Structures are given as structure tokens and as C-alpha cells.
PDB file of C-alpha atoms in Angstrom:
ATOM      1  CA  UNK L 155      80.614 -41.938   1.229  1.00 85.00           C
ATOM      2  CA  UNK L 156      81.963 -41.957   4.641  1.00 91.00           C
ATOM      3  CA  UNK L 157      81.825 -44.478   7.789  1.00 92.00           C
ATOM      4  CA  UNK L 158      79.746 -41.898   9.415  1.00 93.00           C
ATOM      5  CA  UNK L 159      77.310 -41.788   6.315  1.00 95.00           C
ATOM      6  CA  UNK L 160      76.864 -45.054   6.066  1.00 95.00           C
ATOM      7  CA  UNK L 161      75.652 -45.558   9.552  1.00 95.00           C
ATOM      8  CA  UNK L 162      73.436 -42.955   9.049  1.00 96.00           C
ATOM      9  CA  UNK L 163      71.641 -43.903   6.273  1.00 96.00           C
ATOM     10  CA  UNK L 164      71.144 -47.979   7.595  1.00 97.00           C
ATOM     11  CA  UNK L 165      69.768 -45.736  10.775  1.00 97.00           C
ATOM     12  CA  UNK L 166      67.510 -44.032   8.376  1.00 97.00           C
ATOM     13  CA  UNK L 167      66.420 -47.218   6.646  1.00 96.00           C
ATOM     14  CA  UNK L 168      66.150 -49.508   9.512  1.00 97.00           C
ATOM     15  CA  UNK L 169      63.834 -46.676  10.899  1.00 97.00           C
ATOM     16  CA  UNK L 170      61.929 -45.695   7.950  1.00 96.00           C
ATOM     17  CA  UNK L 171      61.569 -48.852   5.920  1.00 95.00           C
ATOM     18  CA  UNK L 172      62.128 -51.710   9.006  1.00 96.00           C
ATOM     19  CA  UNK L 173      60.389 -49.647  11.209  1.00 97.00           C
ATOM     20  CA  UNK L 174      58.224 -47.914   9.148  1.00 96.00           C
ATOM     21  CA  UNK L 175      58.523 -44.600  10.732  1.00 96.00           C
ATOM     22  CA  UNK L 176      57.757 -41.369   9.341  1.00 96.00           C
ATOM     23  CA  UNK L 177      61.380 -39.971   9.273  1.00 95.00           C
ATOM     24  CA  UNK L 178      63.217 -38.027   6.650  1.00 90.00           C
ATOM     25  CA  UNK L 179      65.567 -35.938   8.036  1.00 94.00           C
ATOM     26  CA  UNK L 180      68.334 -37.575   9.901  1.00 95.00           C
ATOM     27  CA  UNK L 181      68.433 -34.468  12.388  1.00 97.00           C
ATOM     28  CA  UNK L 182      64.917 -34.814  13.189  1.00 96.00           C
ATOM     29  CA  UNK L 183      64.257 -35.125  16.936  1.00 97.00           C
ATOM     30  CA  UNK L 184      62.322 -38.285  16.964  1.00 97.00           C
ATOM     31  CA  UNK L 185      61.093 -37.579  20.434  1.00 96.00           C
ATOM     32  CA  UNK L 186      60.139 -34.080  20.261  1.00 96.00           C
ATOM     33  CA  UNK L 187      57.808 -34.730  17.108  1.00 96.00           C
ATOM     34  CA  UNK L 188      56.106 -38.141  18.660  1.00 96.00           C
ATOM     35  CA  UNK L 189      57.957 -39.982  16.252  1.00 96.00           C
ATOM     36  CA  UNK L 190      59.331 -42.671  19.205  1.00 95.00           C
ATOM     37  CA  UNK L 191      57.615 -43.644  22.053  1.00 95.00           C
ATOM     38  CA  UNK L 192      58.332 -46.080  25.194  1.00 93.00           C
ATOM     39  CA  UNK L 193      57.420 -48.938  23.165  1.00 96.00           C
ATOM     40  CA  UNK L 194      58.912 -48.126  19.934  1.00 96.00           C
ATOM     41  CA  UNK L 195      62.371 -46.963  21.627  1.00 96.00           C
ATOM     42  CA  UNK L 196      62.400 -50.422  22.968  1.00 95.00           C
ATOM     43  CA  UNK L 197      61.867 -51.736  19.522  1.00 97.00           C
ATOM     44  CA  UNK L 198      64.220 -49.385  18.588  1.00 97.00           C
ATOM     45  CA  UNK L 199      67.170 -50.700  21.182  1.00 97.00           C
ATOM     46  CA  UNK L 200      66.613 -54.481  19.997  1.00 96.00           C
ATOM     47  CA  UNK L 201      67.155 -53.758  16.165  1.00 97.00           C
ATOM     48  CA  UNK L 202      70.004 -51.721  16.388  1.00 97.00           C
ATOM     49  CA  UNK L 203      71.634 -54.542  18.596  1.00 96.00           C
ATOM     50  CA  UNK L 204      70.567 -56.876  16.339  1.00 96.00           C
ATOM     51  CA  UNK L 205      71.597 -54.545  12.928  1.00 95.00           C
ATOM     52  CA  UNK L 206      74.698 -53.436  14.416  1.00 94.00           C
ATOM     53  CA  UNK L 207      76.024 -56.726  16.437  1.00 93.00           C
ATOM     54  CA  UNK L 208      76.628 -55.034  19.956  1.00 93.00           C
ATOM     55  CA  UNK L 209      75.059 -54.990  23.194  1.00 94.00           C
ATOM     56  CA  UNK L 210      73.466 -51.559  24.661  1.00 94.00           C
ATOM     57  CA  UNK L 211      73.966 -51.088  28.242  1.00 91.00           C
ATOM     58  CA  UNK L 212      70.736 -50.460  29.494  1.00 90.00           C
ATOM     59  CA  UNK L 213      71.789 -49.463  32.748  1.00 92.00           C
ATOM     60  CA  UNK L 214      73.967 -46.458  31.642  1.00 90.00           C
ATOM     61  CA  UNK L 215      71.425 -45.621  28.420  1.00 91.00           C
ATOM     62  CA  UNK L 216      70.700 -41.800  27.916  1.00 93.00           C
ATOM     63  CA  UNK L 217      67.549 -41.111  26.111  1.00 92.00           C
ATOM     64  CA  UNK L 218      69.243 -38.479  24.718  1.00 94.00           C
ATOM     65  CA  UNK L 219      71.637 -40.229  22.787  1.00 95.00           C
ATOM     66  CA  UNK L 220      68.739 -41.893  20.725  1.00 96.00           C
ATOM     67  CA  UNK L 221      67.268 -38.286  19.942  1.00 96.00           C
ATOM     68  CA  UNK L 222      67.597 -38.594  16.115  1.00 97.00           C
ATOM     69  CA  UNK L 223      69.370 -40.519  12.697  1.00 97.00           C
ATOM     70  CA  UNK L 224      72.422 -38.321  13.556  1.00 97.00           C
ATOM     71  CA  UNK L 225      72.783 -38.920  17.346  1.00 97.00           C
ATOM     72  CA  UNK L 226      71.806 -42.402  17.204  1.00 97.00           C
ATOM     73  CA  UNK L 227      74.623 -43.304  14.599  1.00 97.00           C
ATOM     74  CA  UNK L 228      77.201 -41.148  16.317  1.00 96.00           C
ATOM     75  CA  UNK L 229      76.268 -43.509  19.597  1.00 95.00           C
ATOM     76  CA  UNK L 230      76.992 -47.098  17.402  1.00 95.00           C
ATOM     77  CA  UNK L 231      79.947 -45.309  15.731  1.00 94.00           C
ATOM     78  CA  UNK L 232      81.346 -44.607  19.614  1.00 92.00           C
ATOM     79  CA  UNK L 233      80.084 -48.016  21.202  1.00 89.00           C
ATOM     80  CA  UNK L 234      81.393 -50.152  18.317  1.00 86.00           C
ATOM     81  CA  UNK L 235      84.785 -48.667  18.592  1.00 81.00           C
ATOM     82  CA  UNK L 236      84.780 -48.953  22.487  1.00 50.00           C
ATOM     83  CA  UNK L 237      87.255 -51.890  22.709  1.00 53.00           C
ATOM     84  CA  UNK L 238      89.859 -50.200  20.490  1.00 49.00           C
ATOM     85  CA  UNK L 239      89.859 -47.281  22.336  1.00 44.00           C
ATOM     86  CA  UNK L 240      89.812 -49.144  25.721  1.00 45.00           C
ATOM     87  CA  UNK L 241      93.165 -51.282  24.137  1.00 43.00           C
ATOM     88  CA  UNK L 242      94.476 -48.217  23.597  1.00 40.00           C
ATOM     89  CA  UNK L 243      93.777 -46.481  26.568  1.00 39.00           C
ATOM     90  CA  UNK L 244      94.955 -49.260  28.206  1.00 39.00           C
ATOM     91  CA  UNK L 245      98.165 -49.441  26.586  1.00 37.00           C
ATOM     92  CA  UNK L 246      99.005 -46.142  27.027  1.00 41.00           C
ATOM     93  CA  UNK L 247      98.376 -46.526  31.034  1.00 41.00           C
ATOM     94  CA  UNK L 248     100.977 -49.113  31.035  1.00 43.00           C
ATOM     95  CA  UNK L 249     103.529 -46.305  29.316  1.00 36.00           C
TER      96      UNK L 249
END
């Protein structure tokens, strides 16, 4: 199973089973189908830093990054991997 999979399914568990949401398909808008609210997205925000060790910026958030299972794990996969790339981007500036 792939990285990628992985996060997925803990998204899907800490939603479904933590949470206790009604979600099945990990490309299920959560937003569209009244899945997650206000309340629940700030639930939401505090488990996965919590899950996932890392801060979310809340000033730079996009709602639409938290859509569903799939966009929400593609988000931790990018912001967990942010100071490697910013290493490396720095390191190449210096070049």
C-alpha cells in the first residue's frame, strides 16, 4: 500500500470511526452532502493536527482543500513535506 493510501485510509478512519461520520467514499465531497459543518470542520482541523503532528495555518486555510478523504490527505501529504521541499528550494537558490 502506498504513502498516499495510507493517509487516506487514517483520514477515512479518523472521520468515520473518531468522528463518527457517515463517510465511505474517500472522494465524497463532505461539504456538498452536509457531511461537515462550521463546527465539525473545526473539530476536523484539531484532530488532524493532533493525528498528523503539524500545525494548520489558519490564516492561509482554503476550505477547499478539506473537501473530501482524497483532498484532505493530499493537503497533510503536501504540508508534512513542506520543510524538505523548502531545504531544497532553498538550497537550490544558493546554486
Amino acid at each position: 500500500m502506498s504513502e498516499f493510501a495510507l493517509l487516506q485510509q487514517k483520514v477515512l478512519s479518523l472521520l468515520s470511526e473518531e468522528m463518527q461520520l457517515p463517510v465511505n467514499d474517500p472522494a465524497m465531497d463532505l461539504i456538498d452532502e452536509g457531511i461537515l459543518d462550521s463546527l465539525l470542520f473545526v473539530d476536523l482541523i484539531a484532530r488532524l493536527e493532533e493525528t498528523f503532528s503539524f500545525e494548520i495555518d489558519l490564516a492561509n486555510i482554503e476550505i477547499d482543500e478539506f473537501r473530501s478523504v482524497n483532498q484532505i490527505a493530499a493537503y497533510i501529504a503536501a504540508s508534512t513535506k513542506a520543510p524538505e521541499n523548502e531545504a531544497t528550494v532553498a538550497s537550490a537558490a544558493l546554486t
